XYZ file of C-alpha atoms in Angstrom:
735
model
C 16.914 -44.592 36.593
C 14.139 -47.065 35.793
C 10.587 -46.291 36.904
C 7.722 -48.447 38.122
C 4.051 -47.526 37.654
C 3.812 -45.357 40.797
C 6.971 -43.457 39.902
C 5.588 -42.697 36.443
C 2.412 -41.216 37.922
C 4.473 -39.044 40.319
C 6.699 -37.854 37.495
C 3.686 -37.116 35.297
C 2.145 -34.939 38.000
C 5.414 -33.132 38.622
C 5.953 -32.544 34.910
C 2.452 -31.109 34.400
C 2.899 -28.716 37.325
C 6.281 -27.634 36.049
C 4.943 -26.967 32.550
C 1.979 -24.955 33.829
C 4.344 -22.662 35.768
C 7.018 -22.365 33.087
C 7.034 -20.436 29.808
C 6.214 -22.794 26.944
C 7.060 -22.527 23.286
C 5.621 -24.880 20.737
C 6.392 -25.656 17.130
C 3.985 -24.379 14.499
C 1.250 -26.881 13.772
C 1.761 -28.807 17.016
C -1.039 -29.009 19.608
C -0.544 -27.357 22.993
C 1.043 -29.950 25.293
C -0.160 -30.349 28.900
C 1.876 -33.460 29.554
C 5.516 -34.486 29.942
C 7.746 -34.523 26.877
C 8.361 -38.172 25.975
C 11.617 -39.222 24.349
C 12.153 -42.563 22.603
C 15.692 -43.910 22.298
C 16.420 -46.746 19.868
C 19.516 -48.915 20.022
C 21.683 -50.149 17.162
C 22.171 -53.826 16.398
C 21.921 -54.614 12.688
C 18.918 -56.821 11.937
C 18.094 -56.915 15.656
C 17.136 -53.255 15.378
C 14.097 -54.259 13.334
C 12.489 -55.002 16.724
C 11.982 -51.240 17.043
C 9.175 -51.452 14.480
C 7.250 -53.702 16.884
C 7.798 -51.219 19.724
C 6.501 -48.339 17.588
C 3.471 -50.414 16.594
C 2.595 -51.081 20.246
C 3.044 -47.429 21.219
C 0.729 -46.272 18.438
C -1.920 -48.880 19.221
C -1.909 -47.696 22.831
C -1.829 -43.962 21.971
C 1.489 -43.253 23.631
C 3.012 -40.243 21.864
C 6.660 -39.785 20.973
C 7.774 -36.168 21.153
C 11.479 -36.633 20.387
C 13.507 -39.537 19.000
C 17.192 -40.352 19.269
C 18.834 -43.420 17.780
C 22.041 -45.038 16.639
C 22.779 -47.296 13.672
C 19.667 -49.361 12.834
C 17.899 -47.590 15.687
C 18.781 -44.333 13.951
C 17.377 -45.605 10.641
C 14.067 -46.776 12.135
C 13.822 -43.660 14.291
C 14.658 -41.370 11.393
C 11.968 -42.863 9.160
C 9.412 -42.605 11.984
C 10.468 -38.991 12.594
C 9.422 -38.105 9.026
C 5.855 -39.025 9.972
C 5.765 -42.521 8.472
C 3.527 -44.860 10.525
C 4.811 -48.307 11.583
C 2.833 -50.141 8.894
C 4.576 -48.091 6.174
C 7.962 -48.700 7.788
C 7.138 -52.403 7.875
C 6.186 -52.340 4.191
C 9.440 -50.576 3.303
C 11.573 -53.050 5.250
C 9.861 -56.103 3.792
C 10.412 -54.738 0.300
C 14.179 -54.549 0.772
C 16.350 -57.372 -0.556
C 18.687 -57.132 2.402
C 21.468 -59.442 1.227
C 21.698 -57.626 -2.085
C 21.467 -54.207 -0.452
C 24.102 -54.898 2.201
C 26.464 -56.426 -0.349
C 26.602 -53.014 -1.998
C 27.607 -54.354 -5.420
C 26.159 -52.599 -8.446
C 23.795 -55.091 -10.133
C 25.221 -56.654 -13.270
C 22.439 -55.200 -15.421
C 23.453 -51.655 -14.400
C 27.101 -52.026 -15.370
C 28.267 -50.380 -18.543
C 29.082 -52.836 -21.306
C 32.817 -52.547 -20.716
C 32.416 -53.115 -16.965
C 30.375 -56.215 -17.833
C 33.363 -57.379 -19.862
C 35.522 -56.920 -16.753
C 33.177 -59.014 -14.625
C 32.937 -61.769 -17.258
C 36.655 -62.043 -17.868
C 37.670 -61.527 -14.228
C 34.807 -63.163 -12.306
C 36.083 -62.790 -8.746
C 35.195 -60.406 -5.947
C 38.557 -58.654 -5.733
C 39.310 -55.154 -6.917
C 41.907 -52.665 -5.808
C 43.334 -49.417 -7.087
C 46.626 -47.693 -7.775
C 45.481 -44.118 -7.163
C 47.713 -43.739 -4.092
C 49.739 -46.899 -4.476
C 48.184 -50.331 -4.091
C 45.067 -49.799 -1.985
C 41.913 -51.816 -1.322
C 38.427 -50.357 -0.638
C 37.873 -48.993 2.888
C 34.853 -51.245 3.401
C 33.355 -54.519 2.247
C 30.376 -52.554 0.909
C 30.258 -49.069 -0.567
C 26.799 -48.626 0.955
C 25.403 -47.646 -2.447
C 22.068 -49.440 -2.232
C 21.567 -48.663 1.455
C 22.306 -45.043 0.560
C 19.604 -45.013 -2.120
C 17.029 -46.237 0.419
C 18.074 -43.442 2.766
C 18.007 -40.905 -0.079
C 14.347 -41.773 -0.636
C 13.580 -41.323 3.044
C 15.467 -38.063 3.336
C 14.635 -36.492 -0.046
C 12.024 -34.011 1.265
C 14.408 -33.174 4.120
C 17.614 -32.703 2.142
C 18.555 -29.340 3.628
C 17.402 -28.710 7.184
C 18.507 -25.947 9.502
C 17.449 -28.158 12.373
C 16.168 -31.700 12.745
C 13.663 -30.150 15.165
C 11.769 -29.140 12.012
C 10.980 -32.769 11.195
C 7.443 -33.914 12.025
C 9.043 -35.419 15.153
C 12.317 -33.841 16.368
C 15.155 -36.295 15.776
C 18.844 -36.896 16.490
C 21.227 -39.692 15.539
C 24.773 -40.457 16.590
C 27.883 -41.287 14.569
C 31.523 -41.723 15.559
C 33.968 -39.130 14.218
C 37.293 -40.880 13.602
C 39.102 -37.537 13.235
C 37.887 -35.921 16.468
C 37.759 -39.339 18.197
C 34.385 -38.657 19.766
C 30.686 -39.071 19.162
C 29.051 -36.703 16.699
C 25.347 -35.894 17.029
C 23.511 -35.004 13.818
C 20.991 -32.237 14.485
C 20.875 -30.451 11.108
C 21.803 -30.771 7.439
C 20.863 -33.729 5.239
C 18.748 -36.403 6.907
C 19.957 -39.039 4.430
C 23.608 -38.230 5.145
C 22.975 -38.463 8.890
C 21.337 -41.877 8.542
C 24.154 -43.158 6.325
C 26.753 -42.064 8.854
C 25.068 -43.488 11.931
C 24.856 -46.984 10.437
C 28.223 -47.040 8.652
C 29.626 -50.138 10.365
C 33.464 -49.972 10.316
C 35.174 -52.251 7.769
C 31.764 -53.370 6.475
C 30.559 -50.053 5.014
C 32.902 -47.408 3.675
C 33.012 -44.433 6.081
C 31.031 -41.277 5.362
C 33.083 -38.148 4.728
C 31.428 -34.860 5.683
C 33.750 -31.882 5.513
C 36.610 -32.514 7.938
C 34.825 -35.436 9.547
C 35.232 -39.144 8.787
C 32.161 -40.821 10.240
C 31.353 -44.421 11.103
C 28.717 -46.238 13.153
C 27.812 -44.363 16.353
C 27.398 -47.601 18.304
C 31.115 -47.619 19.082
C 30.647 -44.752 21.564
C 26.919 -44.245 22.180
C 24.728 -47.116 21.027
C 21.759 -46.096 23.210
C 21.831 -42.276 23.214
C 19.685 -41.512 26.267
C 21.850 -38.453 26.968
C 20.948 -37.039 23.559
C 17.212 -37.412 24.232
C 17.689 -35.594 27.547
C 19.428 -32.743 25.742
C 16.417 -32.537 23.431
C 14.249 -31.758 26.446
C 12.711 -35.159 27.124
C 11.091 -35.377 30.566
C 10.582 -39.134 30.348
C 12.935 -41.316 28.324
C 11.861 -44.715 27.021
C 14.908 -46.721 25.946
C 14.682 -49.881 23.838
C 17.440 -52.369 24.636
C 18.227 -55.347 22.408
C 19.384 -58.190 24.644
C 21.715 -60.578 22.813
C 22.702 -64.086 23.794
C 25.820 -64.417 25.975
C 29.055 -65.859 24.638
C 29.383 -69.616 25.007
C 32.984 -70.171 26.219
C 33.026 -73.655 24.662
C 31.793 -72.510 21.261
C 34.499 -72.235 18.562
C 34.974 -68.713 17.183
C 36.490 -67.462 13.960
C 38.795 -64.459 13.817
C 35.877 -62.384 12.545
C 33.726 -63.667 15.414
C 36.374 -62.698 17.958
C 36.594 -59.213 16.458
C 32.807 -58.867 16.485
C 32.518 -60.005 20.103
C 35.343 -57.679 21.158
C 33.479 -54.717 19.675
C 30.299 -55.941 21.370
C 31.977 -55.700 24.789
C 32.800 -52.024 24.215
C 29.277 -51.339 22.969
C 27.713 -53.194 25.922
C 29.556 -50.954 28.381
C 28.219 -47.721 26.886
C 24.736 -49.289 26.634
C 24.761 -50.114 30.360
C 25.589 -46.530 31.280
C 22.744 -45.295 29.076
C 20.179 -47.747 30.476
C 20.921 -46.478 33.974
C 19.970 -42.962 32.834
C 16.678 -43.986 31.196
C 13.304 -43.807 32.964
C 11.771 -46.845 31.250
C 13.746 -49.635 29.602
C 12.020 -51.993 27.177
C 14.153 -55.121 26.756
C 13.649 -57.153 23.595
C 15.073 -60.662 23.899
C 17.208 -61.196 20.790
C 18.904 -64.363 22.028
C 17.546 -66.434 19.138
C 18.702 -64.030 16.435
C 21.909 -62.511 15.138
C 22.747 -59.196 13.522
C 22.406 -60.615 9.981
C 18.937 -62.181 10.384
C 17.138 -59.674 8.134
C 14.926 -62.337 6.513
C 13.468 -63.062 10.000
C 12.006 -59.576 10.229
C 8.517 -60.707 11.307
C 9.893 -62.719 14.236
C 12.238 -59.925 15.329
C 9.463 -57.323 15.100
C 7.237 -59.538 17.269
C 9.910 -59.570 19.996
C 9.901 -55.769 20.012
C 6.127 -55.711 20.322
C 6.346 -58.246 23.163
C 8.935 -56.116 24.977
C 6.569 -53.143 25.003
C 3.614 -55.303 26.035
C 5.555 -56.608 29.040
C 5.852 -53.012 30.327
C 2.241 -52.087 29.628
C 1.549 -51.336 33.302
C 4.301 -48.705 33.363
C 3.599 -47.338 29.891
C -0.147 -47.031 30.545
C 0.494 -43.871 32.555
C 1.734 -42.158 29.390
C -1.377 -42.881 27.330
C -3.347 -39.917 25.974
C -6.990 -39.650 24.974
C -8.345 -40.467 21.528
C -9.095 -36.821 20.672
C -5.656 -35.609 21.657
C -4.074 -38.488 19.746
C -6.002 -37.523 16.620
C -4.926 -33.892 17.007
C -1.333 -35.028 17.284
C -1.561 -37.156 14.114
C -3.137 -34.269 12.208
C -0.325 -31.968 13.320
C 2.296 -34.522 12.210
C 0.694 -34.785 8.771
C 0.776 -31.009 8.344
C 4.473 -30.916 9.182
C 5.428 -33.465 6.521
C 7.199 -32.050 3.480
C 6.499 -32.884 -0.146
C 9.189 -33.351 -2.768
C 9.236 -30.412 -5.220
C 9.683 -30.921 -8.951
C 13.371 -30.356 -9.774
C 14.066 -27.725 -12.417
C 17.695 -28.657 -13.025
C 20.256 -31.390 -12.369
C 23.582 -30.548 -10.756
C 26.381 -33.141 -10.369
C 29.069 -32.737 -7.729
C 31.978 -34.920 -6.659
C 33.492 -35.326 -10.140
C 35.775 -33.194 -12.311
C 34.118 -30.620 -14.548
C 34.278 -32.635 -17.778
C 32.945 -35.803 -16.131
C 30.250 -33.844 -14.266
C 29.082 -32.275 -17.533
C 28.880 -35.699 -19.152
C 26.806 -37.048 -16.263
C 24.533 -33.996 -16.269
C 23.871 -34.580 -19.967
C 22.867 -38.193 -19.241
C 20.621 -37.120 -16.352
C 19.023 -34.107 -18.041
C 15.732 -35.969 -18.505
C 15.159 -35.982 -14.723
C 14.639 -32.191 -14.692
C 11.194 -30.728 -15.164
C 9.434 -33.935 -14.095
C 8.194 -35.064 -10.661
C 10.796 -37.227 -8.956
C 10.207 -40.922 -9.624
C 12.420 -42.684 -7.106
C 12.677 -45.966 -9.031
C 13.870 -44.179 -12.173
C 16.326 -42.014 -10.241
C 17.674 -45.062 -8.380
C 18.379 -46.785 -11.696
C 20.239 -43.722 -12.936
C 22.347 -43.682 -9.770
C 23.156 -47.362 -10.279
C 24.097 -46.613 -13.869
C 26.573 -44.011 -12.605
C 28.304 -46.480 -10.293
C 28.141 -48.973 -13.166
C 30.685 -46.809 -15.012
C 33.309 -48.126 -12.583
C 34.701 -44.797 -11.412
C 32.373 -44.059 -8.501
C 31.853 -45.945 -5.239
C 28.358 -44.530 -4.805
C 25.993 -41.965 -6.256
C 23.189 -40.365 -4.293
C 20.704 -37.572 -4.745
C 18.994 -34.795 -2.815
C 16.907 -31.685 -3.414
C 18.895 -28.469 -3.399
C 17.726 -24.923 -4.002
C 19.617 -22.619 -6.334
C 18.536 -19.101 -7.313
C 15.138 -19.785 -5.775
C 14.595 -22.922 -7.858
C 14.628 -26.520 -6.569
C 16.976 -28.920 -8.332
C 18.162 -32.495 -8.164
C 21.654 -32.502 -6.666
C 23.547 -35.680 -7.547
C 26.621 -36.469 -5.483
C 28.927 -38.883 -7.321
C 31.588 -40.097 -4.898
C 34.764 -41.216 -6.638
C 36.495 -44.335 -5.369
C 39.199 -43.314 -2.931
C 41.559 -45.960 -4.263
C 40.937 -45.746 -8.020
C 41.287 -45.221 -10.963
C 43.422 -46.871 -12.172
C 41.540 -50.007 -11.178
C 43.079 -53.465 -10.939
C 41.137 -56.716 -11.345
C 43.378 -59.681 -10.449
C 42.765 -63.235 -11.549
C 43.807 -66.793 -10.749
C 42.855 -69.581 -13.167
C 43.387 -73.298 -12.646
C 42.403 -75.526 -15.546
C 42.198 -79.192 -14.579
C 40.738 -80.366 -17.888
C 43.573 -82.865 -17.758
C 44.278 -83.470 -14.076
C 47.625 -85.039 -15.052
C 48.639 -81.775 -16.699
C 47.007 -78.948 -14.713
C 47.420 -75.456 -16.180
C 47.887 -72.403 -13.944
C 47.541 -68.766 -14.852
C 47.762 -65.554 -12.866
C 46.986 -62.209 -14.364
C 45.056 -59.034 -14.105
C 43.549 -56.029 -15.803
C 44.592 -52.425 -15.142
C 42.143 -49.826 -16.412
C 42.636 -46.064 -16.580
C 39.143 -44.530 -16.756
C 38.229 -41.268 -18.520
C 41.719 -41.256 -19.996
C 41.558 -38.503 -22.601
C 37.936 -37.525 -21.984
C 34.717 -38.693 -20.361
C 34.014 -42.304 -21.349
C 37.477 -42.937 -22.794
C 39.684 -45.551 -21.182
C 43.005 -47.306 -21.463
C 42.810 -51.021 -20.647
C 45.819 -53.274 -20.089
C 45.818 -57.045 -19.526
C 48.675 -59.264 -18.448
C 48.936 -62.987 -17.810
C 51.703 -65.348 -16.723
C 51.912 -69.084 -16.193
C 50.768 -71.644 -18.738
C 49.994 -68.659 -20.936
C 51.914 -65.435 -20.861
C 51.289 -62.203 -22.647
C 50.366 -58.542 -22.655
C 47.589 -56.648 -24.403
C 46.528 -53.023 -24.427
C 43.525 -51.157 -25.809
C 42.614 -47.499 -26.010
C 38.848 -46.975 -26.253
C 37.598 -43.511 -27.185
C 34.008 -42.365 -27.909
C 33.850 -39.731 -30.637
C 32.242 -37.373 -28.087
C 31.068 -37.739 -24.501
C 27.473 -37.973 -25.723
C 27.670 -40.382 -28.659
C 27.480 -44.153 -28.974
C 30.128 -44.239 -31.709
C 33.665 -45.080 -30.697
C 37.101 -45.989 -32.002
C 39.318 -48.642 -30.459
C 43.055 -49.137 -31.039
C 44.812 -52.164 -29.599
C 47.950 -54.252 -29.564
C 48.990 -57.586 -28.105
C 51.798 -60.121 -27.678
C 50.836 -63.576 -26.456
C 52.103 -67.139 -26.181
C 49.482 -69.709 -25.203
C 49.409 -73.514 -25.055
C 47.428 -75.358 -27.715
C 47.505 -78.938 -26.509
C 45.820 -81.572 -28.650
C 44.406 -84.635 -26.860
C 42.941 -87.939 -27.943
C 40.990 -89.974 -25.388
C 42.570 -87.809 -22.666
C 46.088 -88.606 -23.893
C 48.249 -85.740 -25.113
C 49.098 -86.194 -28.778
C 50.889 -82.915 -29.225
C 51.803 -79.868 -27.199
C 51.776 -76.757 -29.371
C 52.496 -73.096 -28.672
C 50.425 -70.438 -30.379
C 52.474 -67.231 -30.524
C 50.862 -64.044 -31.780
C 51.964 -60.438 -31.971
C 50.094 -57.621 -33.618
C 47.549 -54.864 -33.359
C 44.539 -53.301 -34.959
C 41.850 -50.666 -34.992
C 38.056 -50.975 -34.710
C 35.194 -48.626 -35.392
C 32.178 -49.432 -33.255
C 28.760 -48.555 -31.932
C 27.642 -49.223 -28.340
C 24.021 -50.298 -27.825
C 23.554 -48.838 -24.363
C 24.662 -51.143 -21.558
C 23.905 -54.419 -23.288
C 25.522 -54.618 -26.704
C 28.272 -53.595 -29.060
C 28.989 -53.782 -32.800
C 32.535 -53.501 -34.162
C 34.139 -53.532 -37.594
C 37.893 -53.362 -37.890
C 41.191 -54.618 -39.160
C 44.063 -56.312 -37.340
C 47.410 -57.549 -38.553
C 50.499 -59.180 -37.133
C 52.664 -62.262 -36.989
C 51.604 -65.743 -35.841
C 53.531 -68.946 -35.256
C 51.916 -72.249 -34.260
C 54.545 -74.886 -33.635
C 54.787 -78.235 -31.921
C 56.886 -78.476 -28.765
C 56.308 -82.111 -27.721
C 54.460 -85.098 -29.150
C 53.232 -86.424 -32.473
C 52.506 -83.761 -35.125
C 48.737 -83.555 -35.481
C 48.706 -80.671 -37.921
C 51.553 -78.915 -39.730
C 53.347 -76.104 -37.936
C 52.604 -72.723 -39.499
C 54.020 -69.237 -39.225
C 53.735 -65.952 -41.031
C 51.758 -62.751 -41.320
C 48.047 -62.593 -40.607
C 45.626 -59.902 -41.692
C 41.977 -59.974 -40.621
C 38.988 -57.801 -41.407
C 36.369 -58.542 -38.778
C 32.747 -57.775 -38.005
C 31.681 -58.620 -34.441
C 28.403 -58.216 -32.596
C 27.859 -59.004 -28.912
C 24.716 -58.867 -26.781
C 24.994 -59.423 -23.027
C 21.761 -59.688 -21.043
C 22.571 -62.431 -18.569
C 21.714 -61.551 -14.991
C 25.071 -62.678 -13.632
C 28.550 -62.916 -15.175
C 29.657 -65.911 -13.109
C 26.665 -68.272 -12.948
C 23.716 -66.977 -15.015
C 20.195 -67.817 -13.849
C 18.240 -65.845 -16.458
C 18.782 -63.757 -19.552
C 20.366 -64.109 -22.974
C 23.823 -63.808 -24.518
C 24.668 -63.617 -28.242
C 28.017 -63.310 -29.985
C 28.583 -63.294 -33.736
C 32.070 -62.972 -35.260
C 32.801 -62.790 -38.977
C 36.456 -62.764 -40.047
C 37.979 -62.355 -43.470
C 41.643 -63.410 -43.636
C 43.521 -61.726 -46.465
C 46.656 -63.332 -45.056
C 46.840 -66.428 -42.873
C 49.859 -68.603 -41.980
C 49.789 -71.946 -43.763
C 47.680 -70.934 -46.744
C 47.858 -68.601 -49.716
C 44.058 -68.491 -50.009
C 41.809 -65.808 -48.603
C 39.771 -67.365 -45.787
C 36.353 -66.190 -44.514
C 35.016 -67.608 -41.234
C 31.872 -67.062 -39.218
C 31.144 -68.218 -35.652
C 27.903 -67.734 -33.760
C 27.426 -68.416 -30.035
C 24.114 -68.219 -28.223
C 23.185 -68.649 -24.559
C 19.780 -68.606 -22.865
C 18.941 -69.000 -19.162
C 15.505 -69.108 -17.557
C 14.579 -69.547 -13.900
C 12.068 -72.307 -13.274
C 12.004 -71.825 -9.492
C 13.927 -70.048 -6.744
C 16.420 -72.912 -6.752
C 16.577 -74.061 -10.373
C 17.198 -72.728 -13.846
C 17.315 -74.278 -17.283
C 20.056 -73.186 -19.641
C 20.581 -73.676 -23.330
C 23.756 -72.977 -25.255
C 24.308 -73.354 -28.977
C 27.242 -72.506 -31.177
C 28.462 -73.103 -34.687
C 31.271 -72.065 -36.974
C 32.213 -72.397 -40.610
C 34.999 -71.551 -43.033
C 32.389 -71.791 -45.798
C 33.671 -73.736 -48.826
C 37.330 -72.965 -48.233
C 39.422 -76.123 -47.951
C 42.943 -74.845 -47.354
C 42.569 -72.642 -44.278
C 45.948 -73.249 -42.682
C 45.729 -74.122 -39.007
C 42.091 -75.247 -38.279
C 40.069 -72.256 -37.021
C 37.713 -74.254 -34.733
C 37.931 -77.133 -32.303
C 35.711 -79.199 -30.033
C 36.697 -81.066 -26.885
C 37.202 -79.941 -23.290
C 34.870 -78.423 -20.668
C 31.632 -77.068 -22.180
C 32.897 -78.063 -25.660
C 32.066 -81.831 -25.507
C 33.568 -82.379 -22.079
C 34.254 -86.126 -22.378
C 36.586 -85.507 -25.309
C 40.132 -84.302 -24.832
C 40.803 -80.601 -25.232
C 41.053 -79.705 -28.947
C 40.616 -83.373 -29.891
C 38.319 -82.487 -32.790
C 40.022 -79.881 -35.014
C 37.749 -78.704 -37.808
C 36.835 -76.109 -40.409
C 33.142 -76.360 -39.549
C 31.076 -77.449 -36.537
C 27.862 -77.082 -34.580
C 27.119 -77.789 -30.904
C 23.886 -77.884 -28.842
C 23.965 -77.894 -25.025
C 20.813 -77.975 -22.857
C 21.626 -77.832 -19.132
C 20.056 -77.743 -15.674
C 21.319 -75.702 -12.745
C 19.979 -76.504 -9.279
C 20.997 -74.731 -6.083
C 21.834 -77.299 -3.434
C 22.795 -74.925 -0.667
C 23.234 -71.242 0.101
C 26.776 -70.981 1.468
C 26.769 -67.237 2.197
C 23.722 -65.134 1.297
C 25.574 -61.889 1.995
C 28.483 -62.777 -0.290
C 26.158 -64.381 -2.836
C 27.928 -67.716 -2.569
C 26.009 -70.853 -3.473
C 26.580 -74.527 -4.195
C 24.900 -75.788 -7.377
C 24.368 -79.122 -9.044
C 25.136 -78.716 -12.739
C 24.175 -81.183 -15.458
C 24.433 -80.822 -19.214
C 23.803 -82.871 -22.338
C 25.948 -82.044 -25.381
C 25.513 -83.034 -28.996
C 27.628 -81.675 -31.797
C 29.439 -82.386 -35.008
C 32.952 -81.501 -36.095
C 33.150 -81.934 -39.874
C 36.018 -83.628 -41.669
C 36.930 -86.121 -38.942
C 38.720 -89.439 -39.660
C 36.987 -92.800 -39.750
C 35.924 -94.031 -36.322
C 34.664 -90.717 -35.016
C 30.853 -90.784 -34.656
C 28.891 -88.686 -37.104
C 27.280 -86.885 -34.170
C 29.426 -86.593 -31.050
C 27.560 -86.730 -27.717
C 28.232 -86.691 -24.011
C 26.713 -85.872 -20.636
C 28.304 -83.800 -17.864
C 27.464 -83.652 -14.158
C 29.210 -81.957 -11.250
C 29.053 -79.375 -8.487
C 29.591 -75.689 -9.083
C 30.652 -73.345 -6.273
C 30.390 -69.584 -6.180
C 33.316 -68.170 -4.212
C 35.111 -64.843 -3.802
C 37.837 -66.307 -6.054
C 35.358 -66.990 -8.827
C 33.478 -70.170 -9.783
C 34.859 -73.620 -8.971
C 33.663 -76.736 -10.792
C 34.310 -80.382 -9.913
C 32.723 -83.091 -12.041
C 33.020 -85.392 -14.974
C 31.751 -86.225 -18.438
C 30.777 -89.494 -20.092
C 30.640 -89.653 -23.873
C 30.415 -91.979 -26.835
C 33.118 -94.402 -28.008
C 34.384 -94.861 -24.446
C 35.234 -91.202 -23.932
C 35.134 -90.311 -20.236
C 36.863 -87.776 -18.053
C 36.957 -86.245 -14.573
C 38.082 -82.617 -14.394
C 37.947 -79.392 -12.412
C 38.221 -75.680 -13.114
C 38.832 -72.736 -10.779
C 38.363 -69.051 -11.602
C 36.147 -69.257 -14.691
C 33.525 -71.642 -16.047
C 30.843 -70.309 -18.402
């Protein structure tokens, strides 16, 4: 039932009389209450739930106490934070500090990936991943909830193990949906962070939360406005906050996702209506101008919540308490707040013994020091950056009378082995478009913590297989050994002014072994030897260079540094790659051949929309003249784009490429999809070219660059010297 001002006064009087004539128990530290017990119920609704902060602000400004809180989904999150004793201004500060699109996406930031997982993202730059753990299986949600979980871990850290949520500064409950029992589940004890994760685990968006025999998702499916729960907590007067959304426009086109969302909304609206009828006071926030993903509009949404409370000020005024009693209540809340103890040990659960021991060794520095949430969050991200775990969270747990940091590393349900598929379309010559499909299958911790077996396959214009076994000397060292083998046949087309002169096939088969050292998450140094058989032969066209075949043997020294902020379209950071090779055997020559190639990339943001980039590269075979098939070439996208692919074959070259990247439009903030304008100037020199080729080759490139779930897509063209010009496109990989 909903109450007007007179009804509130009558109920207040009745409640006071009832309390004076009934036995009364109170929690330690709480002031004696001579007033009705007020319950606040907060509804779920994604970003719309941020309106609850405005409601809480108005209640505090008008000294209206909240004795119990119940909430669902975002209402559960806001209510749970408030129940820990945090005032609205601190909740507001926390919310404004969250990068919502990044957090909801749930992807481990590129900087936190291990070096080998960065290689995966660079070489397979799409959003798809699935596993073969139980047959081909995709993740159970768009987002693992990792970053949302870390926010909730911070909130719930002092309240990691609670016999009852009544022991919070303000008694609290939240609702989730148990898919196993097929009914609502009310969290009233245990881990506060786990409860908050479960109540806002939107089906298909977030992976469900597993707690014992329960599989839990968003509680809004069954009880989005849990007035009944507040009643069970002993609330005499229930204030319910309803988020009114705009009605469906029957003439408005709807996508399949929109239809699914609206269908779920109908079910939720029905259980909300039943709950509103049971509430005493309903505050209705008009959310018609917002949608559930409008997190950046927090200030506007919060203002609507404040306005909703203000509109019911006449009814709410009867619940106001005096300044002295309000101060006593705030003092009691402060006393009931818990502090985070200093952990004396680190305990990892959720992984096998050997992996858990390896993680505990990495996290040992967190013991014996006060918990620094930023540092712990980075360590949790580093764990998911290994590729094996969907999320990693932390809590305080007591063992043998000592507090410790309990880290829960949740393995991916579908992997390992992990599969990264790929589709590449190379339209460097739109008259001869090249297609490739392939993938990478990785078996993690294969033979020990940190070891892995990686397998790549490709079919189409290129076809081949490669395999590598990577094994650190121990679980705690940076030194490793790598053994690998490959068989590959790839096209090596030579163009001149965008006309194919010769179509070659480069066939290679062989293997090798490397000894290396990993520089944390950003770099790697390898020295090794590989040997095998190579054949480069012409299939069609005019012979440009002699066909060669025979054994190759290469001693190599390779260093790579990867500090770009993004593997697909970098906006800041640096990348360096240096490769020295010494050929003791090389098809087409009896000479020993040394080569060195250096590649450098730098990106720097100049504004929110723009970045400047600079790439430089160079290679040399030193003074060697007879090197067999030329080791370097220029021509093609990002290698003097106006020239035909491999048009400039050479033993020595250099290339400089300043570029500008400007974001034209944000296509999907949540999926991190953008549309960029890309422009680049290129100047380089390929030594040993015939007469007629400019001493310094130059061209300019301009086009649009899309970020998509399939990887980057580029459409544009290049204009160069000596009437070189070309339009081209690429799908699946660019930088």
